[in-house]
Short mmCIF file of C-alpha atoms and ligand atoms in Angstrom, two decimals:
data_model
loop_
_atom_site.label_atom_id
_atom_site.label_comp_id
_atom_site.label_asym_id
_atom_site.label_seq_id
_atom_site.Cartn_x
_atom_site.Cartn_y
_atom_site.Cartn_z
CA MET S 4 -0.02 -0.04 0.00
CA ASN S 5 2.93 2.60 0.68
CA GLN S 6 3.88 2.44 -3.01
CA PHE S 7 0.45 4.22 -3.66
CA LYS S 8 1.46 7.10 -1.32
CA GLY S 9 -1.72 8.21 0.07
CA LYS S 10 -3.64 7.90 -3.21
CA ALA S 11 -5.26 4.44 -2.56
CA LYS S 12 -8.02 3.65 -0.28
CA ILE S 13 -8.98 0.32 1.28
CA LEU S 14 -12.25 -1.14 0.02
CA ALA S 15 -14.15 -3.13 2.38
CA GLY S 16 -17.92 -3.31 2.04
CA GLY S 17 -17.80 0.13 0.07
CA THR S 18 -20.99 1.46 1.52
CA ASP S 19 -19.16 4.39 2.90
CA LEU S 20 -16.58 4.62 0.50
CA LEU S 21 -18.74 4.50 -2.69
CA VAL S 22 -21.13 6.89 -1.44
CA GLN S 23 -18.39 9.44 -0.49
CA MET S 24 -16.81 8.97 -4.02
CA LYS S 25 -20.29 9.61 -5.85
CA ARG S 26 -20.73 12.71 -3.68
CA GLY S 27 -17.37 13.81 -4.89
CA LYS S 28 -16.06 14.01 -1.06
CA ILE S 29 -13.09 11.72 -2.00
CA ALA S 30 -11.42 10.45 -5.09
CA PRO S 31 -9.00 7.92 -4.43
CA GLU S 32 -6.93 6.62 -7.59
CA TYR S 33 -6.71 3.39 -6.54
CA LEU S 34 -8.97 0.83 -4.45
CA ILE S 35 -7.35 -1.92 -2.66
CA ASN S 36 -9.64 -4.87 -2.03
CA ILE S 37 -8.81 -6.81 1.02
CA LYS S 38 -11.58 -9.39 0.56
CA ASN S 39 -8.69 -11.84 -0.76
CA ILE S 40 -7.14 -11.77 2.68
CA SER S 41 -8.31 -15.16 4.30
CA ASP S 42 -9.95 -15.37 7.60
CA LEU S 43 -10.67 -11.67 7.71
CA ASP S 44 -14.20 -12.28 8.08
CA ARG S 45 -14.27 -14.70 11.03
CA ILE S 46 -16.47 -14.48 14.16
CA GLU S 47 -14.95 -16.56 16.88
CA TYR S 48 -15.98 -17.13 20.45
CA ASP S 49 -13.84 -18.50 23.03
CA VAL S 50 -14.78 -18.97 26.78
CA ASN S 51 -11.50 -17.77 27.95
CA ARG S 52 -10.57 -15.34 25.22
CA GLY S 53 -13.96 -13.99 24.51
CA LEU S 54 -15.26 -12.63 21.04
CA THR S 55 -12.73 -12.34 18.01
CA ILE S 56 -14.27 -10.57 15.01
CA GLY S 57 -12.26 -10.17 11.83
CA SER S 58 -12.56 -6.61 10.32
CA LEU S 59 -14.44 -8.05 7.24
CA ALA S 60 -17.05 -9.65 9.25
CA LEU S 61 -20.52 -8.81 7.74
CA ILE S 62 -22.70 -6.58 9.86
CA ALA S 63 -25.65 -8.98 8.84
CA ASP S 64 -23.53 -12.09 9.86
CA LEU S 65 -22.72 -10.47 13.05
CA GLN S 66 -26.21 -9.52 13.58
CA GLU S 67 -27.37 -13.04 13.03
CA SER S 68 -25.21 -14.72 15.47
CA TYR S 69 -26.88 -15.93 18.32
CA THR S 70 -23.52 -16.26 20.23
CA ILE S 71 -23.51 -12.32 20.19
CA ARG S 72 -27.25 -11.73 20.52
CA ASP S 73 -26.91 -13.99 23.80
CA ARG S 74 -23.58 -13.06 25.16
CA PHE S 75 -23.22 -9.53 24.01
CA PRO S 76 -26.52 -8.18 23.75
CA ILE S 77 -25.30 -4.57 23.66
CA LEU S 78 -23.53 -5.25 20.42
CA HIS S 79 -26.41 -6.95 19.05
CA GLY S 80 -28.59 -4.07 19.50
CA ALA S 81 -26.18 -1.66 17.97
CA LEU S 82 -25.86 -4.17 14.69
CA SER S 83 -29.48 -4.63 14.39
CA GLN S 84 -29.88 -0.78 14.10
CA LEU S 85 -27.01 -0.05 11.71
CA GLY S 86 -28.60 0.85 8.17
CA THR S 87 -31.22 -1.43 6.05
CA GLN S 88 -31.07 -5.13 5.31
CA GLN S 89 -29.32 -4.51 2.11
CA VAL S 90 -26.83 -2.42 3.66
CA ARG S 91 -25.93 -4.91 6.51
CA ASN S 92 -25.51 -7.44 4.01
CA ILE S 93 -22.56 -5.73 2.32
CA ALA S 94 -21.23 -3.48 5.21
CA THR S 95 -18.45 -4.53 7.40
CA ILE S 96 -17.56 -3.89 11.00
CA GLY S 97 -14.03 -2.80 10.09
CA GLY S 98 -15.36 -0.36 7.68
CA ASN S 99 -17.87 0.88 10.22
CA LEU S 100 -15.05 1.77 12.64
CA CYS S 101 -12.39 2.84 10.05
CA ASN S 102 -14.67 5.32 8.41
CA ALA S 103 -14.62 6.97 11.73
CA SER S 104 -18.03 8.54 11.71
CA PRO S 105 -18.69 10.12 15.19
CA ALA S 106 -22.05 8.30 14.65
CA ALA S 107 -20.51 5.02 13.90
CA GLU S 108 -23.20 2.59 15.22
CA THR S 109 -20.88 0.01 16.55
CA ALA S 110 -18.37 2.04 18.24
CA PRO S 111 -20.26 3.22 21.43
CA ALA S 112 -21.43 -0.59 22.10
CA LEU S 113 -17.79 -1.79 21.49
CA ILE S 114 -16.10 0.85 23.52
CA ALA S 115 -18.61 -0.12 26.42
CA LEU S 116 -17.45 -3.84 26.05
CA GLY S 117 -13.74 -2.82 26.47
CA ALA S 118 -13.12 -3.74 23.09
CA SER S 119 -9.47 -3.71 21.38
CA ALA S 120 -8.42 -3.07 17.89
CA LYS S 121 -5.75 -5.30 16.16
CA ILE S 122 -3.66 -3.26 13.59
CA VAL S 123 -1.33 -4.63 11.18
CA GLY S 124 1.13 -2.87 9.11
CA HIS S 125 4.81 -1.35 8.49
CA GLY S 126 6.11 -4.91 9.31
CA GLY S 127 4.50 -5.46 12.77
CA GLU S 128 1.30 -5.55 14.63
CA LYS S 129 -0.26 -3.75 17.64
CA VAL S 130 -3.28 -4.02 19.69
CA VAL S 131 -4.99 -0.69 20.89
CA LYS S 132 -7.99 -0.15 22.99
CA LEU S 133 -11.03 0.86 20.75
CA GLU S 134 -11.37 4.04 23.05
CA ASP S 135 -7.96 5.40 21.68
CA PHE S 136 -8.55 4.25 17.97
CA PHE S 137 -10.56 7.44 17.00
CA VAL S 138 -8.69 10.60 16.41
CA GLU S 139 -11.27 13.23 14.90
CA PRO S 140 -14.25 12.87 12.44
CA GLY S 141 -12.99 10.67 9.32
CA LYS S 142 -9.60 9.94 11.09
CA THR S 143 -8.25 6.88 13.05
CA VAL S 144 -4.81 6.35 14.59
CA LEU S 145 -4.44 4.00 11.30
CA LYS S 146 -1.30 5.34 9.28
CA ILE S 147 -1.01 4.75 5.76
CA GLY S 148 -0.11 1.23 5.07
CA GLN S 149 -1.79 -0.12 8.15
CA ILE S 150 -5.07 -1.81 8.24
CA LEU S 151 -7.48 -2.94 10.97
CA ILE S 152 -7.75 -6.63 11.09
CA GLU S 153 -9.47 -7.58 14.17
CA ILE S 154 -11.66 -6.59 17.06
CA GLN S 155 -11.29 -8.43 20.39
CA ILE S 156 -14.09 -8.33 22.98
CA PRO S 157 -13.19 -9.67 26.32
CA ASN S 158 -15.79 -11.94 27.94
CA VAL S 159 -18.50 -10.16 29.77
CA SER S 160 -19.14 -11.13 33.39
CA PRO S 161 -22.37 -12.63 34.36
CA ASP S 162 -23.48 -9.85 36.44
CA CYS S 163 -22.99 -7.17 33.83
CA LYS S 164 -25.76 -5.89 31.60
CA GLY S 165 -25.63 -3.51 28.73
CA ILE S 166 -27.87 -1.76 26.16
CA TYR S 167 -27.38 0.74 23.30
CA LEU S 168 -30.14 3.22 22.47
CA LYS S 169 -30.05 5.19 19.27
CA HIS S 170 -32.16 8.31 18.63
CA ALA S 171 -32.80 9.17 14.80
CA LEU S 172 -36.00 10.16 12.92
CA ARG S 173 -35.85 7.41 10.49
CA ARG S 174 -34.14 4.63 12.53
CA LYS S 175 -33.03 2.32 9.55
CA LEU S 176 -31.93 4.95 7.14
CA GLU S 177 -30.38 7.42 9.32
CA THR S 178 -27.10 7.53 11.09
CA ALA S 179 -27.86 8.41 14.97
CA ILE S 180 -28.87 11.98 16.03
CA VAL S 181 -27.33 10.60 19.31
CA GLY S 182 -26.53 7.07 20.21
CA VAL S 183 -25.75 6.01 23.81
CA ALA S 184 -24.29 2.62 25.13
CA VAL S 185 -24.44 1.84 28.79
CA SER S 186 -23.02 -1.15 30.65
CA LEU S 187 -23.41 -1.89 34.21
CA SER S 188 -22.49 -4.56 36.80
CA THR S 189 -24.51 -4.97 39.78
CA ASP S 190 -24.92 -7.96 42.28
CA PHE S 191 -28.44 -7.91 42.20
CA GLU S 192 -31.20 -5.94 40.80
CA TYR S 193 -31.57 -3.44 43.43
CA GLY S 194 -27.91 -3.55 44.32
CA PRO S 195 -25.16 -0.89 44.00
CA VAL S 196 -23.31 -0.48 40.59
CA LYS S 197 -19.99 -2.04 40.83
CA GLU S 198 -18.73 -1.31 37.32
CA ALA S 199 -20.38 1.44 34.84
CA ASN S 200 -19.30 2.29 31.40
CA ILE S 201 -21.36 5.06 29.47
CA VAL S 202 -20.34 5.89 26.03
CA LEU S 203 -21.78 8.45 23.72
CA GLY S 204 -22.01 8.59 20.03
CA ALA S 205 -22.59 11.37 17.66
CA ALA S 206 -22.22 13.58 20.56
CA ALA S 207 -18.54 14.46 20.16
CA PRO S 208 -16.15 14.67 17.37
CA ILE S 209 -15.35 10.99 18.05
CA PRO S 210 -17.23 8.22 20.22
CA LYS S 211 -16.47 9.31 23.53
CA ARG S 212 -16.62 7.91 27.24
CA ALA S 213 -18.39 9.77 29.56
CA LEU S 214 -15.89 9.30 32.28
CA LYS S 215 -16.88 11.76 35.01
CA ALA S 216 -20.65 10.30 34.54
CA GLU S 217 -19.10 6.84 35.08
CA GLN S 218 -17.42 7.80 38.28
CA LEU S 219 -20.47 9.20 39.72
CA ALA S 220 -22.39 5.95 39.12
CA LYS S 221 -19.63 3.59 40.42
CA GLY S 222 -20.17 1.98 43.67
CA LYS S 223 -23.43 3.52 44.33
CA LYS S 224 -27.07 2.53 44.57
CA ILE S 225 -28.75 4.34 41.69
CA ASP S 226 -31.95 6.40 42.81
CA GLN S 227 -33.73 9.01 40.65
CA HIS S 228 -32.02 11.96 41.99
CA LEU S 229 -28.72 10.53 41.33
CA LEU S 230 -29.73 9.29 37.96
CA ASN S 231 -30.65 12.88 36.88
CA GLU S 232 -27.16 14.21 38.02
CA ILE S 233 -25.46 11.19 36.04
CA ALA S 234 -27.15 12.20 32.90
CA SER S 235 -26.64 15.73 33.30
CA VAL S 236 -22.98 15.03 33.67
CA ALA S 237 -22.97 12.84 30.79
CA SER S 238 -24.52 15.72 28.91
CA GLU S 239 -22.00 18.26 30.12
CA GLU S 240 -19.18 15.76 28.88
CA SER S 241 -20.44 15.71 25.57
CA SER S 242 -19.45 18.41 22.74
CA PRO S 243 -22.07 17.84 19.89
CA ILE S 244 -22.23 19.73 16.68
CA THR S 245 -25.15 21.44 15.10
CA ASP S 246 -25.67 19.97 11.68
CA VAL S 247 -28.73 19.51 9.07
CA ARG S 248 -30.11 16.78 11.40
CA ALA S 249 -30.03 18.54 14.83
CA THR S 250 -28.85 21.52 16.72
CA ALA S 251 -26.00 20.66 19.42
CA GLU S 252 -28.41 21.79 22.15
CA TYR S 253 -31.09 19.31 21.06
CA ARG S 254 -28.56 16.46 20.86
CA ARG S 255 -27.08 17.40 24.40
CA GLU S 256 -30.68 17.04 25.84
CA MET S 257 -31.15 13.91 23.97
CA VAL S 258 -27.77 12.55 25.78
CA LYS S 259 -29.49 13.19 28.95
CA VAL S 260 -32.72 11.23 28.01
CA LEU S 261 -30.74 8.32 26.49
CA VAL S 262 -28.47 7.90 29.59
CA LYS S 263 -31.57 7.87 31.89
CA ARG S 264 -33.63 5.54 29.39
CA ALA S 265 -30.51 3.13 29.40
CA PHE S 266 -30.04 3.03 33.13
CA THR S 267 -33.87 2.21 33.73
CA GLU S 268 -33.94 -0.42 31.35
CA LEU S 269 -30.93 -2.09 32.83
CA ILE S 270 -31.55 -1.69 36.69
CA LYS S 271 -34.60 -1.06 38.85
CA ILE S 272 -34.32 2.40 40.11
CA MET I 12 -7.45 0.27 -17.01
CA LYS I 13 -10.48 -2.11 -17.57
CA HIS I 14 -11.08 -5.44 -15.70
CA GLN I 15 -12.47 -8.60 -17.12
CA ILE I 16 -15.16 -10.03 -15.00
CA ARG I 17 -17.64 -12.87 -15.02
CA LEU I 18 -21.27 -12.51 -13.65
CA ASN I 19 -23.74 -14.97 -13.22
CA VAL I 20 -27.12 -13.27 -13.96
CA ASN I 21 -30.31 -15.00 -13.47
CA GLY I 22 -28.43 -18.37 -14.49
CA ALA I 23 -26.54 -16.92 -17.47
CA TYR I 24 -22.96 -16.15 -17.77
CA TYR I 25 -21.62 -12.78 -18.76
CA ASP I 26 -18.11 -12.05 -19.56
CA LEU I 27 -17.52 -8.40 -19.45
CA LEU I 28 -14.81 -5.97 -19.77
CA VAL I 29 -15.78 -3.14 -17.24
CA ASP I 30 -14.61 0.07 -15.89
CA PRO I 31 -13.50 -0.42 -12.15
CA ARG I 32 -15.75 2.36 -11.05
CA LYS I 33 -18.89 1.05 -12.51
CA THR I 34 -21.43 -0.19 -10.12
CA LEU I 35 -23.08 -3.35 -10.45
CA LEU I 36 -26.27 -1.62 -11.14
CA GLU I 37 -24.84 0.21 -14.14
CA VAL I 38 -23.62 -2.98 -15.46
CA ILE I 39 -26.78 -4.67 -15.12
CA ARG I 40 -28.82 -2.00 -16.75
CA ASN I 41 -26.57 -0.88 -19.26
CA ASP I 42 -24.00 -3.53 -20.26
CA ILE I 43 -26.47 -6.52 -19.87
CA GLY I 44 -29.59 -4.83 -20.69
CA LEU I 45 -31.85 -5.85 -17.83
CA ILE I 46 -33.67 -2.74 -16.94
CA GLY I 47 -36.08 -4.42 -14.33
CA THR I 48 -33.73 -3.16 -11.57
CA LYS I 49 -34.28 0.51 -11.07
CA MET I 50 -32.11 3.32 -10.02
CA GLY I 51 -33.54 5.83 -7.74
CA CYS I 52 -31.12 7.56 -5.18
CA ASN I 53 -27.91 5.77 -6.38
CA CYS I 54 -26.58 5.89 -2.89
CA GLY I 55 -28.05 3.19 -0.83
CA GLU I 56 -31.16 4.70 0.83
CA CYS I 57 -34.18 3.77 -1.56
CA GLY I 58 -33.83 0.19 -2.36
CA ALA I 59 -34.99 0.58 -6.05
CA CYS I 60 -31.85 -1.33 -6.99
CA THR I 61 -32.24 -4.14 -4.98
CA VAL I 62 -31.05 -7.62 -6.38
CA ILE I 63 -29.90 -10.67 -4.73
CA MET I 64 -26.35 -11.68 -4.66
CA ASP I 65 -25.30 -15.11 -3.33
CA GLY I 66 -28.80 -15.39 -1.66
CA ARG I 67 -28.94 -12.01 -0.11
CA ALA I 68 -30.51 -8.82 -0.76
CA VAL I 69 -28.30 -6.14 -1.66
CA ASN I 70 -28.11 -2.58 -3.17
CA ALA I 71 -26.71 -2.99 -6.50
CA CYS I 72 -25.66 0.93 -6.64
CA LEU I 73 -23.32 0.33 -3.49
CA ILE I 74 -21.35 -2.54 -5.29
CA LEU I 75 -18.70 -2.08 -7.74
CA ALA I 76 -19.33 -4.53 -10.65
CA VAL I 77 -15.60 -5.88 -10.09
CA GLN I 78 -16.63 -6.65 -6.45
CA ALA I 79 -19.50 -8.98 -7.88
CA ASN I 80 -16.93 -11.09 -10.06
CA ASP I 81 -17.84 -14.65 -10.07
CA LYS I 82 -21.00 -13.98 -7.97
CA LYS I 83 -24.41 -15.20 -8.50
CA ILE I 84 -26.91 -12.49 -9.17
CA LEU I 85 -30.65 -12.63 -9.20
CA THR I 86 -32.76 -9.72 -10.63
CA ILE I 87 -36.48 -9.51 -11.01
CA GLU I 88 -36.32 -10.93 -14.33
CA GLY I 89 -34.94 -13.96 -13.10
CA LEU I 90 -38.05 -14.80 -10.93
CA ALA I 91 -40.83 -16.01 -13.56
CA SER I 92 -40.03 -19.36 -14.80
CA GLY I 93 -41.63 -21.42 -17.69
CA GLY I 94 -44.04 -18.42 -18.45
CA LYS I 95 -45.39 -18.53 -14.88
CA LEU I 96 -44.78 -15.47 -12.48
CA ASP I 97 -43.32 -16.13 -9.03
CA PRO I 98 -45.85 -16.29 -6.20
CA LEU I 99 -44.60 -13.15 -4.87
CA GLN I 100 -45.09 -11.29 -8.31
CA GLU I 101 -48.85 -13.05 -8.50
CA ALA I 102 -49.45 -11.94 -4.93
CA PHE I 103 -48.49 -8.16 -5.75
CA ILE I 104 -50.89 -8.14 -8.48
CA ASP I 105 -53.56 -9.66 -6.51
CA TYR I 106 -53.12 -7.32 -3.38
CA GLY I 107 -52.45 -4.07 -5.42
CA ALA I 108 -49.18 -3.78 -3.83
CA LEU I 109 -48.25 -1.35 -6.72
CA GLN I 110 -48.99 1.69 -8.42
CA CYS I 111 -46.27 3.30 -10.58
CA GLY I 112 -44.36 0.16 -9.92
CA TYR I 113 -40.80 1.86 -9.60
CA CYS I 114 -40.03 0.52 -6.08
CA THR I 115 -41.79 -3.02 -6.95
CA PRO I 116 -38.69 -4.85 -8.31
CA GLY I 117 -36.71 -4.07 -5.40
CA MET I 118 -39.43 -4.95 -2.87
CA ILE I 119 -40.03 -8.15 -4.44
CA MET I 120 -36.13 -8.91 -4.28
CA SER I 121 -36.14 -7.92 -0.71
CA ALA I 122 -39.04 -10.08 -0.02
CA LYS I 123 -37.73 -13.15 -2.01
CA ALA I 124 -34.40 -13.01 0.02
CA LEU I 125 -36.22 -12.77 3.20
CA LEU I 126 -38.14 -16.09 2.17
CA TYR I 127 -34.81 -17.82 1.22
CA LYS I 128 -33.68 -17.12 4.92
CA LYS I 129 -36.94 -17.95 6.78
CA SER I 130 -39.97 -19.83 5.61
CA SER I 131 -42.48 -18.14 7.76
CA PRO I 132 -41.19 -14.92 9.19
CA ASP I 133 -43.61 -12.70 11.16
CA ARG I 134 -44.90 -9.34 10.45
CA GLY I 135 -42.20 -7.78 12.21
CA GLU I 136 -39.46 -9.39 10.10
CA ILE I 137 -41.36 -8.69 6.98
CA GLN I 138 -41.21 -5.07 7.82
CA GLU I 139 -37.60 -5.08 8.75
CA SER I 140 -36.65 -6.91 5.40
CA ILE I 141 -38.37 -4.01 3.46
CA ALA I 142 -37.35 -0.98 5.57
CA GLY I 143 -34.75 -0.23 3.20
CA ASN I 144 -37.23 -0.02 0.08
CA LEU I 145 -39.05 3.38 -0.21
CA CYS I 146 -42.35 3.65 -1.83
CA ARG I 147 -43.62 7.04 -2.64
CA CYS I 148 -47.11 5.96 -3.76
CA THR I 149 -48.70 2.71 -2.45
CA GLY I 150 -47.64 2.80 1.05
CA TYR I 151 -46.58 -0.38 2.88
CA ILE I 152 -49.69 -2.08 4.05
CA SER I 153 -50.57 -3.76 0.93
CA VAL I 154 -46.98 -4.77 0.09
CA ILE I 155 -46.76 -6.48 3.68
CA GLU I 156 -50.05 -8.05 2.99
CA ALA I 157 -49.13 -9.51 -0.34
CA ILE I 158 -45.85 -10.97 1.27
CA GLU I 159 -47.99 -12.59 4.20
CA ALA I 160 -50.26 -14.31 1.61
CA VAL I 161 -47.17 -15.91 0.04
CA ILE I 162 -45.99 -17.24 3.26
CA LYS I 163 -49.71 -18.43 4.22
CA ALA I 164 -50.16 -20.23 0.78
CA GLU I 165 -46.87 -21.92 1.11
CA LYS I 166 -47.69 -23.13 4.40
CA ARG I 167 -50.77 -24.95 3.33
CA PRO I 168 -49.89 -28.67 2.31
C1 FAD M 321 -28.41 3.76 3.38
C2 FAD M 321 -27.23 3.55 4.33
C3 FAD M 321 -27.40 3.44 5.68
C4 FAD M 321 -26.51 3.53 6.68
N1 FAD M 321 -26.77 3.57 7.86
C5 FAD M 321 -25.84 3.34 8.95
C6 FAD M 321 -26.16 3.36 10.36
O1 FAD M 321 -27.61 3.45 10.82
N2 FAD M 321 -25.14 3.55 11.32
C7 FAD M 321 -23.93 3.59 10.62
O2 FAD M 321 -23.24 3.43 11.76
N3 FAD M 321 -23.63 3.39 9.36
C8 FAD M 321 -24.48 3.35 8.39
N4 FAD M 321 -24.10 3.39 7.16
C9 FAD M 321 -22.77 3.72 6.87
C10 FAD M 321 -21.94 2.45 6.66
O3 FAD M 321 -22.93 1.33 5.92
C11 FAD M 321 -21.29 1.75 7.83
O4 FAD M 321 -20.36 2.58 8.10
C12 FAD M 321 -20.46 0.35 7.37
O5 FAD M 321 -20.22 -0.52 8.11
C13 FAD M 321 -19.24 0.70 6.60
O6 FAD M 321 -18.58 -0.42 6.22
P1 FAD M 321 -17.97 -0.97 4.71
O7 FAD M 321 -17.56 -2.25 4.87
O8 FAD M 321 -19.01 -0.66 3.56
O9 FAD M 321 -17.05 0.31 4.67
P2 FAD M 321 -16.21 0.88 3.26
O10 FAD M 321 -17.02 1.76 2.67
O11 FAD M 321 -15.68 -0.33 2.58
O12 FAD M 321 -14.98 1.71 4.05
C14 FAD M 321 -15.09 2.87 5.26
C15 FAD M 321 -13.71 3.52 5.18
O13 FAD M 321 -12.79 2.48 6.23
C16 FAD M 321 -11.75 2.30 5.41
N5 FAD M 321 -11.63 0.81 5.93
C17 FAD M 321 -12.66 -0.26 5.68
N6 FAD M 321 -12.05 -1.51 6.10
C18 FAD M 321 -10.71 -1.28 6.72
C19 FAD M 321 -9.73 -1.94 7.33
N7 FAD M 321 -9.97 -3.09 7.65
N8 FAD M 321 -8.62 -1.38 7.70
C20 FAD M 321 -8.35 0.03 7.48
N9 FAD M 321 -9.32 0.78 6.67
C21 FAD M 321 -10.80 0.22 6.42
C22 FAD M 321 -12.14 2.53 4.08
O14 FAD M 321 -10.78 2.82 3.31
C23 FAD M 321 -12.95 3.56 3.93
O15 FAD M 321 -12.36 4.72 4.14
C24 FAD M 321 -25.16 3.68 6.19
C25 FAD M 321 -24.90 3.50 4.91
C26 FAD M 321 -25.76 3.65 3.89
C27 FAD M 321 -25.39 3.79 2.45
S1 FES M 322 -30.65 3.43 -6.21
FE1 FES M 322 -29.52 1.84 -4.98
S2 FES M 322 -30.66 2.31 -3.02
FE2 FES M 322 -31.53 3.84 -4.35
S1 FES M 323 -45.29 1.77 -6.42
FE1 FES M 323 -44.70 3.86 -6.98
S2 FES M 323 -42.86 3.93 -5.70
FE2 FES M 323 -43.91 2.40 -4.95
#
C-alpha cells in the first residue's frame, strides 16, 4: 500500500466509500480490495478469550449470530440498528470503525464492552484499546499502510448488563442523531453499581466515554436523583455539533434522555 | 484500465470488460440490458436497485461490478419461470401492492431474500426486510399483506 503514497483507499464493503466517492468528497486513484486476505471475516468465540471478530465480518452475519445476541446483547442491539438489510448484507464492522464517523453505530457498544483493535502494517502488529482508536471525524490512529484486522472483545461477566440506544428520525436509514451505550454490573437488581461504562455516539467529534458520569455511578445505589445528576454530567461531557439533522442543544438534551432511559432499562431504580 | 469479470445473472454467464468505477447496477442495466432493476437515489437509501447476490438482498448501486465478479446475481427478470410468475409477483398483483411500480422490483427482491432465509417470518421480520425499500405511492400495508399471503399459501399442504 505504501507504493501508492496516500492515493489509495482500502475497500471493504464500500457502503461508505462509494457514497463518499459519488458525492465527490473523495477521489482515490486506487482502491485496494482486501477481500482476498483469508480469515478476515471470522467470528470466533472462546470462553476464555472472548469474542474475536475479523474486520471484514459482515454486519448481517454478526447480527444473525446467536452467540453475539445472547452473550453481547449490547453489540447485537447496535448491529440491528445499523442501516437497512441491504446495507447490512454488504457493510463490514471494520469499515464502520475505520470510516470514523462520530455516529458509527458499533463504536459506543464496542467501547462499552472494553474492545480492542488489532492493527497490522509497517512490518508489525499492535493492539490498541478501541476508545483510543479514533482521532477526529474521519480519522483513526491508522497510518498509511496499516489496516485494522480484528476486533477483540473480552468476555462479559455474568453480572453485567448492557444496552445501546439510538435516536434517529428514520431509524433504519439514518445515522444516529445521538447514540448511547451503557453497560452496568451489579450484584442483584437493586444492588449498587459495581462498574459502569457510558459511551456517547454522535455527541462529540469521536465516540466518547463519559468518564465523570461513570465515576458518579460507580459504587452507588442509583436512585432517581442520582440518575438525573449522572445524565446531566454525561451531557456536560458531550460536545456535539449542530448540523442538518439536529442542533447541538438538542443533542445534549437527548444525551440526558438516553442515559436515563438506558439506566432504567438495565436496573430497577 | 478495464477489468475482465464474469457475472452469473439469472443463471446466464456474462463475460464483461468493465471500468472499475462502474457499479453493479450500471452494468446490469447498461451492459447486460436488464432494466427491471431500477435506479433511484444511487446511494443506498431507496432500495429500488435491490438484487439478490449469493442469496442476499443488496443495493446494486453500492457495489462495484468488479466486486461482484464470480458472484451469483438474481434480478427481477430471473423470478418468473416457464412463463409463470413467481408467487410473490402474483401476490403483488392480487393485493394491489403497486401503483407506479418503480419500487416494486426492489420490494419483491427484498421479500424473496427474506423467504430464502426464513420460511415463515412474522410481520416484524417482513417490515424489517423491506425497511430499506421506499415507496412513494402505494404505502406499505398492501405490500406486507401480499408477502404474508405468499407465506400463508406456502404453508398450506
Ligand atoms: C443507506 C445507508 C444507511 C446507513 N446506515 C448506517 C447506520 O445506521 N449506522 C452506521 O453506523 N452506519 C450506517 N451507514 C454507513 C456504513 O454502511 C457503515 O459505516 C458500514 O459499516 C461501513 O462498512 P463498509 O465495509 O461498507 O466500509 P467501506 O466503505 O468499505 O470503508 C469505509 C472506510 O474505512 C476504510 N476501511 C475499511 N476497512 C478497513 C480496514 N480493515 N482497515 C483499514 N481501513 C479500512 C475504507 O478505506 C474507508 O475509508 C449507512 C450507509 C448507507 C449507504
Ligand atoms: S438506487 Fe440503490 S438504493 Fe437507491
Ligand atoms: S409503487 Fe410507486 S414507488 Fe412504490
